[in-house]
Structures are given as structure tokens and as C-alpha cells.
Short mmCIF file of C-alpha atoms in Angstrom, two decimals:
data_model
loop_
_atom_site.label_atom_id
_atom_site.label_comp_id
_atom_site.label_asym_id
_atom_site.label_seq_id
_atom_site.Cartn_x
_atom_site.Cartn_y
_atom_site.Cartn_z
CA MET N 1 99.82 85.87 81.97
CA SER N 2 100.78 83.80 84.99
CA THR N 3 100.79 85.53 88.35
CA ILE N 4 103.30 84.70 91.05
CA ASN N 5 101.71 84.70 94.47
CA PRO N 6 104.35 83.21 96.77
CA VAL N 7 102.75 84.02 100.06
CA ALA N 8 99.38 82.62 99.04
CA ASN N 9 101.11 79.37 98.05
CA ILE N 10 102.88 79.24 101.38
CA ASN N 11 99.75 80.00 103.36
CA ALA N 12 97.86 77.30 101.50
CA VAL N 13 99.92 74.54 103.04
CA SER N 14 99.68 73.42 106.61
CA PRO N 15 101.59 75.31 109.28
CA VAL N 16 103.84 73.85 111.90
CA SER N 17 103.86 75.83 115.11
CA ALA N 18 106.74 75.13 117.45
CA SER N 19 106.41 76.12 121.09
CA VAL N 20 110.07 76.67 121.86
CA VAL N 21 111.50 78.63 124.76
CA SER N 22 113.40 81.82 123.94
CA ARG N 23 116.73 80.18 124.86
CA GLU N 24 116.27 77.59 122.10
CA GLN N 25 115.26 80.31 119.66
CA ARG N 26 118.52 82.11 120.34
CA GLN N 27 120.45 78.87 119.93
CA GLN N 28 118.85 78.28 116.54
CA ASN N 29 119.58 81.91 115.58
CA LEU N 30 116.62 81.97 113.19
CA LEU N 31 115.43 85.06 111.36
CA PRO N 32 111.92 85.94 110.13
CA HIS N 33 111.43 85.00 106.43
CA GLN N 34 114.35 82.55 106.59
CA ILE N 35 113.77 79.11 105.05
CA VAL N 36 115.35 76.14 106.83
CA ARG N 37 115.44 72.39 106.24
CA ALA N 38 114.16 70.25 109.13
CA THR N 39 113.64 66.50 109.61
CA VAL N 40 110.68 64.95 111.40
CA ALA N 41 112.49 63.01 114.13
CA GLU N 42 109.24 61.65 115.59
CA GLY N 43 106.06 61.76 113.53
CA GLY N 44 102.53 62.18 114.76
CA GLN N 45 99.00 63.39 114.08
CA SER N 46 99.15 66.70 115.94
CA SER N 47 102.41 66.70 117.91
CA VAL N 48 105.78 65.91 116.38
CA MET N 49 109.47 66.19 117.18
CA LEU N 50 111.51 68.22 114.67
CA GLU N 51 115.27 68.11 114.23
CA LEU N 52 116.93 71.30 113.05
CA ALA N 53 120.67 71.96 113.00
CA GLN N 54 121.25 68.84 115.14
CA ARG N 55 118.81 70.05 117.80
CA ARG N 56 115.39 68.62 118.53
CA PHE N 57 112.29 70.43 119.71
CA PRO N 58 108.57 69.59 119.97
CA ALA N 59 106.11 71.14 117.54
CA GLU N 60 102.38 71.21 116.91
CA THR N 61 101.05 70.48 113.43
CA ARG N 62 97.63 70.47 111.75
CA VAL N 63 98.42 67.55 109.44
CA PRO N 64 100.02 64.17 110.14
CA LEU N 65 103.78 64.04 109.59
CA GLU N 66 105.84 60.87 109.21
CA THR N 67 109.13 60.08 110.91
CA GLY N 68 112.05 60.78 108.57
CA GLN N 69 110.09 63.25 106.44
CA GLN N 70 112.13 66.30 105.40
CA LEU N 71 110.48 69.71 105.39
CA ASP N 72 111.41 73.12 104.04
CA LEU N 73 110.09 75.57 106.64
CA LEU N 74 109.54 79.31 106.41
CA VAL N 75 110.19 81.17 109.67
CA LEU N 76 107.09 83.30 110.27
CA ALA N 77 108.00 84.60 113.72
CA THR N 78 110.53 84.00 116.48
CA SER N 79 108.76 85.81 119.33
CA PRO N 80 106.90 85.23 121.60
CA ARG N 81 107.22 81.71 120.19
CA LEU N 82 108.79 80.15 117.12
CA GLU N 83 106.29 79.78 114.26
CA LEU N 84 107.13 77.89 111.08
CA ARG N 85 105.20 77.15 107.92
CA VAL N 86 105.84 74.32 105.48
CA VAL N 87 106.90 75.49 102.02
CA GLU N 88 105.31 73.04 99.63
CA GLN N 89 106.57 74.28 96.25
CA GLY N 90 110.33 74.71 95.84
CA LEU N 91 111.39 78.31 96.32
CA MET N 92 114.03 78.05 93.61
CA GLU N 93 111.48 76.61 91.21
CA ARG N 94 109.22 79.63 91.72
CA LEU N 95 112.18 81.96 91.35
CA GLY N 96 113.15 80.23 88.12
CA HIS N 97 109.77 81.05 86.60
CA SER N 98 110.22 84.78 87.16
CA LEU N 99 113.95 85.61 87.05
CA HIS N 100 113.50 86.97 83.50
CA LEU N 101 111.64 89.93 85.00
CA LEU N 102 114.92 91.19 86.47
CA ASN N 103 116.11 92.17 83.00
CA GLU N 104 113.26 94.65 82.56
CA PRO N 105 113.53 98.30 83.66
CA TRP N 106 111.54 99.08 86.77
CA GLU N 107 108.68 101.27 85.54
CA LEU N 108 107.00 101.92 88.85
CA SER N 109 107.34 105.69 88.79
CA ALA N 110 106.16 106.11 85.20
CA LEU N 111 103.15 103.82 85.58
CA VAL N 112 101.90 105.25 88.86
CA GLN N 113 102.41 108.82 87.63
CA LYS N 114 100.43 108.08 84.46
CA LEU N 115 97.61 106.47 86.42
CA VAL N 116 97.23 109.38 88.83
CA GLU N 117 97.55 112.05 86.13
CA SER N 118 94.73 110.41 84.15
CA GLY N 119 92.45 111.25 87.07
CA GLY N 120 88.87 110.04 87.03
CA VAL N 121 89.33 107.83 83.97
CA TRP N 122 91.06 105.24 86.14
CA LEU N 123 90.97 106.37 89.76
CA ASP N 124 87.19 106.34 90.08
CA ARG N 125 87.24 102.58 89.55
CA LEU N 126 89.56 101.99 92.52
CA SER N 127 88.83 101.92 96.22
CA PRO N 128 89.68 104.97 98.37
CA GLN N 129 92.52 102.95 99.94
CA ALA N 130 94.07 102.13 96.55
CA ARG N 131 93.74 105.74 95.36
CA ALA N 132 95.35 107.00 98.55
CA ALA N 133 98.24 104.53 98.16
CA LEU N 134 98.89 105.67 94.58
CA GLU N 135 98.63 109.37 95.39
CA ALA N 136 100.95 108.99 98.38
CA TRP N 137 103.48 107.21 96.17
CA VAL N 138 103.43 109.99 93.56
CA ALA N 139 103.84 112.66 96.24
CA LEU N 140 106.83 110.88 97.76
CA GLN N 141 108.39 110.37 94.33
CA ALA N 142 108.04 114.08 93.57
CA ARG N 143 109.71 115.03 96.85
CA MET N 144 112.46 112.49 96.21
CA THR N 145 113.11 113.92 92.75
CA GLU N 146 113.36 117.47 94.07
CA LYS N 147 115.56 116.65 97.07
CA PRO N 148 116.78 113.07 97.52
CA GLU N 149 116.92 112.14 101.20
CA GLY N 150 117.42 108.90 103.06
CA LYS N 151 114.19 109.18 105.03
CA LEU N 152 112.16 109.75 101.86
CA LEU N 153 113.77 106.74 100.22
CA GLN N 154 113.00 104.67 103.31
CA SER N 155 109.35 105.76 103.10
CA LEU N 156 109.19 104.86 99.40
CA ALA N 157 110.69 101.43 100.00
CA GLY N 158 108.27 100.86 102.87
CA ARG N 159 105.30 101.73 100.66
CA LEU N 160 106.14 99.06 98.08
CA GLY N 161 103.96 96.72 100.11
CA LEU N 162 106.36 93.76 100.26
CA ASP N 163 105.06 93.10 103.78
CA MET N 164 101.42 93.06 102.63
CA GLU N 165 100.80 89.37 103.35
CA ALA N 166 102.55 89.57 106.72
CA ARG N 167 100.35 92.51 107.69
CA LEU N 168 97.20 90.70 106.59
CA ALA N 169 98.23 87.64 108.60
CA ALA N 170 98.69 89.89 111.62
CA GLY N 171 95.22 91.41 111.13
CA GLU N 172 96.59 94.77 109.93
CA LYS N 173 94.21 95.11 106.99
CA GLU N 174 94.41 98.91 106.86
CA GLY N 175 98.21 98.90 106.92
CA ALA N 176 98.36 96.24 104.19
CA ALA N 177 96.15 98.38 101.92
CA GLN N 178 98.59 101.30 102.09
CA GLY N 179 101.22 99.54 100.00
CA LEU N 180 101.72 99.80 96.25
CA LYS N 181 101.40 96.05 95.76
CA SER N 182 97.85 96.09 97.13
CA ALA N 183 96.91 98.93 94.75
CA LEU N 184 98.45 97.11 91.77
CA GLN N 185 96.48 93.98 92.61
CA GLU N 186 93.27 95.99 92.70
CA MET N 187 94.14 97.63 89.39
CA ALA N 188 94.59 94.24 87.75
CA ARG N 189 91.17 93.14 89.05
CA SER N 190 89.14 96.32 88.63
CA LEU N 191 90.14 97.93 85.35
CA ASP N 192 89.14 96.93 81.84
CA GLY N 193 90.34 93.33 82.10
CA PRO N 194 92.97 91.20 80.35
CA GLY N 195 94.47 92.78 77.26
CA THR N 196 94.14 96.35 78.53
CA GLU N 197 97.54 98.07 78.48
CA MET N 198 97.18 99.50 81.98
CA VAL N 199 96.10 96.13 83.39
CA GLU N 200 98.99 94.34 81.68
CA ARG N 201 101.53 96.82 83.03
CA ALA N 202 100.06 96.68 86.52
CA SER N 203 100.14 92.88 86.47
CA ARG N 204 103.74 92.90 85.28
CA LEU N 205 104.82 95.24 88.04
CA GLN N 206 102.93 93.19 90.61
CA GLN N 207 104.88 90.13 89.47
CA GLY N 208 108.08 92.15 89.82
CA LEU N 209 107.23 93.01 93.42
CA GLU N 210 106.47 89.36 94.16
CA LEU N 211 109.82 88.41 92.64
CA MET N 212 111.45 90.79 95.10
CA GLN N 213 109.60 89.04 97.93
CA LEU N 214 110.91 85.66 96.77
CA SER N 215 114.40 87.11 96.42
CA GLN N 216 114.27 88.49 99.95
CA ILE N 217 113.36 85.04 101.28
CA ARG N 218 116.12 83.36 99.27
CA LEU N 219 118.82 85.83 100.33
CA ALA N 220 117.72 85.66 103.96
CA GLN N 221 118.88 82.03 103.84
CA GLN N 222 122.35 83.39 103.12
CA GLY N 223 122.18 85.97 105.91
CA THR N 224 121.66 88.83 103.46
CA VAL N 225 118.97 91.52 103.56
CA LEU N 226 117.63 92.78 100.21
CA VAL N 227 115.98 96.21 100.04
CA PRO N 228 114.57 97.32 96.65
CA LEU N 229 115.21 101.02 96.10
CA PRO N 230 112.62 102.82 93.95
CA LEU N 231 114.94 105.67 92.97
CA PRO N 232 113.26 107.99 90.42
CA PHE N 233 116.55 108.51 88.54
CA ALA N 234 117.57 104.82 88.33
CA GLU N 235 116.37 102.18 85.89
CA GLN N 236 117.14 99.47 88.46
CA SER N 237 118.40 99.75 92.02
CA TYR N 238 118.55 97.73 95.21
CA LEU N 239 120.62 97.43 98.36
CA LEU N 240 122.16 94.36 100.01
CA TYR N 241 123.13 94.30 103.69
CA GLU N 242 125.35 91.65 105.23
CA GLU N 243 126.94 91.27 108.65
CA GLY N 244 130.12 89.25 109.08
CA ASP N 245 131.41 87.26 112.04
CA PRO N 246 132.80 89.23 115.00
CA PRO N 247 136.62 89.31 115.15
CA GLU N 248 138.21 86.68 117.41
CA GLU N 249 140.00 89.40 119.36
CA GLY N 250 136.70 91.12 120.10
CA GLY N 251 134.93 94.14 118.69
CA ALA N 252 131.91 94.71 116.46
CA ALA N 253 131.11 92.46 113.51
CA PRO N 254 131.99 94.02 110.13
CA ARG N 255 129.00 95.22 108.16
CA ARG N 256 128.78 95.48 104.39
CA VAL N 257 126.25 97.46 102.35
CA SER N 258 126.29 97.09 98.57
CA LEU N 259 124.30 99.49 96.42
CA HIS N 260 123.54 98.17 92.91
CA MET N 261 122.18 100.63 90.32
CA THR N 262 121.71 101.27 86.63
CA LEU N 263 121.77 105.03 86.07
CA GLN N 264 120.96 107.03 82.97
CA GLY N 265 124.23 108.24 81.48
CA LEU N 266 126.44 106.45 84.00
CA GLY N 267 125.28 102.90 83.35
CA ASP N 268 125.81 100.05 85.80
CA LEU N 269 127.31 101.03 89.14
CA ARG N 270 128.00 99.15 92.36
CA VAL N 271 129.01 100.97 95.54
CA ASP N 272 130.36 98.81 98.39
CA PHE N 273 130.50 100.17 101.94
CA LEU N 274 132.47 98.11 104.48
CA GLN N 275 132.18 99.30 108.08
CA GLU N 276 134.78 97.93 110.49
CA ASP N 277 136.03 99.02 113.91
CA GLU N 278 138.76 101.17 112.37
CA GLY N 279 136.37 102.97 110.04
CA LEU N 280 134.57 102.93 106.70
CA HIS N 281 135.96 101.64 103.39
CA VAL N 282 134.15 102.59 100.16
CA ARG N 283 134.58 101.15 96.67
CA PHE N 284 132.88 102.40 93.48
CA ALA N 285 132.79 99.79 90.71
CA CYS N 286 131.87 101.19 87.27
CA GLU N 287 131.04 99.29 84.09
CA ASN N 288 134.12 100.47 82.13
CA ASP N 289 137.25 102.64 82.29
CA GLU N 290 135.53 105.71 80.82
CA LYS N 291 132.85 105.73 83.52
CA ALA N 292 135.48 105.09 86.22
CA ARG N 293 137.50 108.12 85.06
CA PHE N 294 134.35 110.25 85.18
CA VAL N 295 133.53 109.15 88.76
CA SER N 296 137.16 109.74 89.76
CA THR N 297 136.80 113.45 88.93
CA TYR N 298 134.44 113.65 91.93
CA ARG N 299 136.69 111.64 94.26
CA GLU N 300 137.71 114.52 96.51
CA GLU N 301 134.12 115.70 96.78
CA LEU N 302 133.02 112.19 97.75
CA ILE N 303 135.77 111.97 100.39
CA ARG N 304 134.64 115.25 101.95
CA ALA N 305 131.02 114.05 101.99
CA LEU N 306 131.98 110.82 103.79
CA GLU N 307 134.71 111.99 106.14
CA SER N 308 132.29 112.28 109.09
CA PHE N 309 131.88 108.47 108.89
CA SER N 310 135.57 107.88 109.76
CA LEU N 311 136.42 107.16 106.13
CA ARG N 312 139.55 105.01 105.84
CA GLY N 313 139.69 104.68 102.08
CA LEU N 314 137.82 105.31 98.83
CA LEU N 315 138.58 103.39 95.65
CA VAL N 316 137.16 103.84 92.13
CA ALA N 317 137.50 100.79 89.90
CA THR N 318 135.77 98.85 87.11
CA GLY N 319 134.01 95.50 86.99
CA ALA N 320 130.39 96.38 87.75
CA ALA N 321 127.83 94.04 86.23
CA SER N 322 124.17 94.90 85.75
CA PRO N 323 122.07 94.80 88.96
CA ALA N 324 120.05 91.95 87.44
CA THR N 325 123.14 89.86 86.72
CA ASP N 326 124.56 90.42 90.21
CA LEU N 327 121.27 89.51 91.86
CA ILE N 328 120.83 86.34 89.81
CA ARG N 329 124.34 85.26 90.80
CA ARG N 330 123.39 85.69 94.44
CA LEU N 331 120.06 83.93 94.08
CA VAL N 332 121.45 80.97 92.12
CA PRO N 333 125.15 80.56 92.99
CA GLU N 334 127.23 78.63 90.47
CA GLY N 335 126.90 74.90 91.02
CA ALA N 336 123.80 75.19 93.19
CA GLY N 337 120.80 73.04 92.33
CA VAL N 338 117.65 74.89 91.41
CA LEU N 339 115.68 72.98 94.07
CA ASP N 340 118.21 73.38 96.87
CA THR N 341 116.49 75.55 99.48
CA ARG N 342 118.64 74.57 102.43
CA VAL N 343 120.50 77.18 104.49
#
């Protein structure tokens, strides 16, 4: 079984560190984890001139770069200085190898619960850090099942460990070990070896988490934030956040949050929240008319629950696709080349 390790691949290639003043950083408007296309305007052995979005700035590199060479660069940090790393293997190529995983139900809760409930049979073979990460996950899941709350969901999403490599690069070894991804990696290494059911399931889930990391990088190119949501009552669920351009007449930029879920009994559901200056607009998209009629019976209750957010309208409609289908459409827009990683 092949393992996707996007961050290791990225770290294996040579970094380009650009010492750019904060004014230039603001002009470039770069975001951490964004991938951008740059051209080497002036090559060199250790110092080069990069051209990005029709602006040039000096950079330091550990490998020689030739004038005219085009680079796909991952933004590692924007403060206190801009740090970029060359992405050697095409992001879309790596995504293409793992998109099939999106069609599988997310079994995180069931697997982790089974592992912890089996007690010493499995846990004794793991490090104290991995055991603590698993036990903390199960405890949070139990609390979330009893009383779903936003802060609990935020804690669960944070404990997925999608920032593991970033924490390790920053020297935060203890923090990196607290995530579920780190525990799954240790499970795949420490248990009975290839062919063992638990190892296979752990490896599969690890690949799923790495797919989410790749998806976050890809969507960041489009100005979209992806947050996987490990909801205990959903087969699949994630959130997308986008911010539009500020109105020409002034005011705050519109913000859109889209919640994509597959729920037992209700099926595929997408909930769009659009926040503008005049208030909040909400749209529920269900997979068919029957499900839309069912959701509509709770319309007044939903309006009362959201009225404190200056609700301007609530619509129940059809047209929801599966979360996997919607995400694939965002990752690989129609007509886009599979190797096109430009912003």
C-alpha cells in the first residue's frame, strides 16, 4: 500500500528563503501553505532574483538556479520574513493518486474507539504520547456525541494533526505528537505489520489525513480554507471558508462558509452561510425533494436559532451533491490541467 507523505516530499527538496521587507510581503498578499508560480529572473549559486506577480525580489537558495527557470513554491511563512520551499513533484499529480479515498466513509471515530477499548492488546505497544493522543480523541468524541458544541468540534479538528509537519519544523516535537496523525503513523509502524487489519485501517486513515493536507494546500491557492470536521454523527463532513472582495462603496468583505456533510438518514447536505453588511443569508441544499420537505418542517425553529446573527433570509432547496464530489470539483475545476499548480 503506497503512503502519501506530501510534507516529506516537499521538505526533501531545496528551500528558497527570501529576505523580503514586510511591505513587499503585504504587496504580494501571500498566505501560509499557498503555492505560487515564480520565475528565476536572475540565476545564481546562492543568491537569485525571483519574479512573482510581476514583482522582483532577492532570495537566498541552497542549490544553483538558472535564469528563466520556473518554480512552484510553497509559502512556509510570511513573518518575520518570507520563506518559500520548492515543490518538486506536481501537487495535482499527488492529489490524483489519492482522490479515490474521498469516496470512502471517514472511519476515524470507529477505529480509534476500537483501539482504545481493546486496551493493553494494542495500547501497550504504543508510546505514551500516542496513547495519550488516542485517549484524548476518544474523550472529546464522547463529549461531542453527548452535547455537540463549537469549541469541542474545534478541539477535535485541531487534534487531527494536520499541522504535524509544521510543528516539527518549528521544533514543537511535543505538540506534533499530540495529533491523531502522529498516533496513526506510530500504529502503522509498531503493530503487527503489513496485512494486519488494524495496521491496514490505520494506514488508510493516515493517507486520508494526508489527502486533506494536500487539499488544504490546493484550495489555499484559490483563497479558500478547508477544515475537516470529524463529526461523530456524519459519514463525511468538512467546512469551506471564503472571503470575497470588499464592496466598491466601502464596508466589510462578504464572507461565505459552506458546510458539506453526509448524514445518516438525511443523506447529502450542504449549508451555505453568506455574511454581508446587511446580515446573514442561509441556504440548505438537500439531495432530493423528500429530504428538502423534511428539513423545511424545521424552518421556523432554524430561523429562531439564527435570528441573533441578523438573519436576512433562510432558503431550503435541492441540488446537494456528495461532499466528495463537491470537493473534487473544487480541487480539479473543469478544464483545468492536472499539473497546473499556478494561483
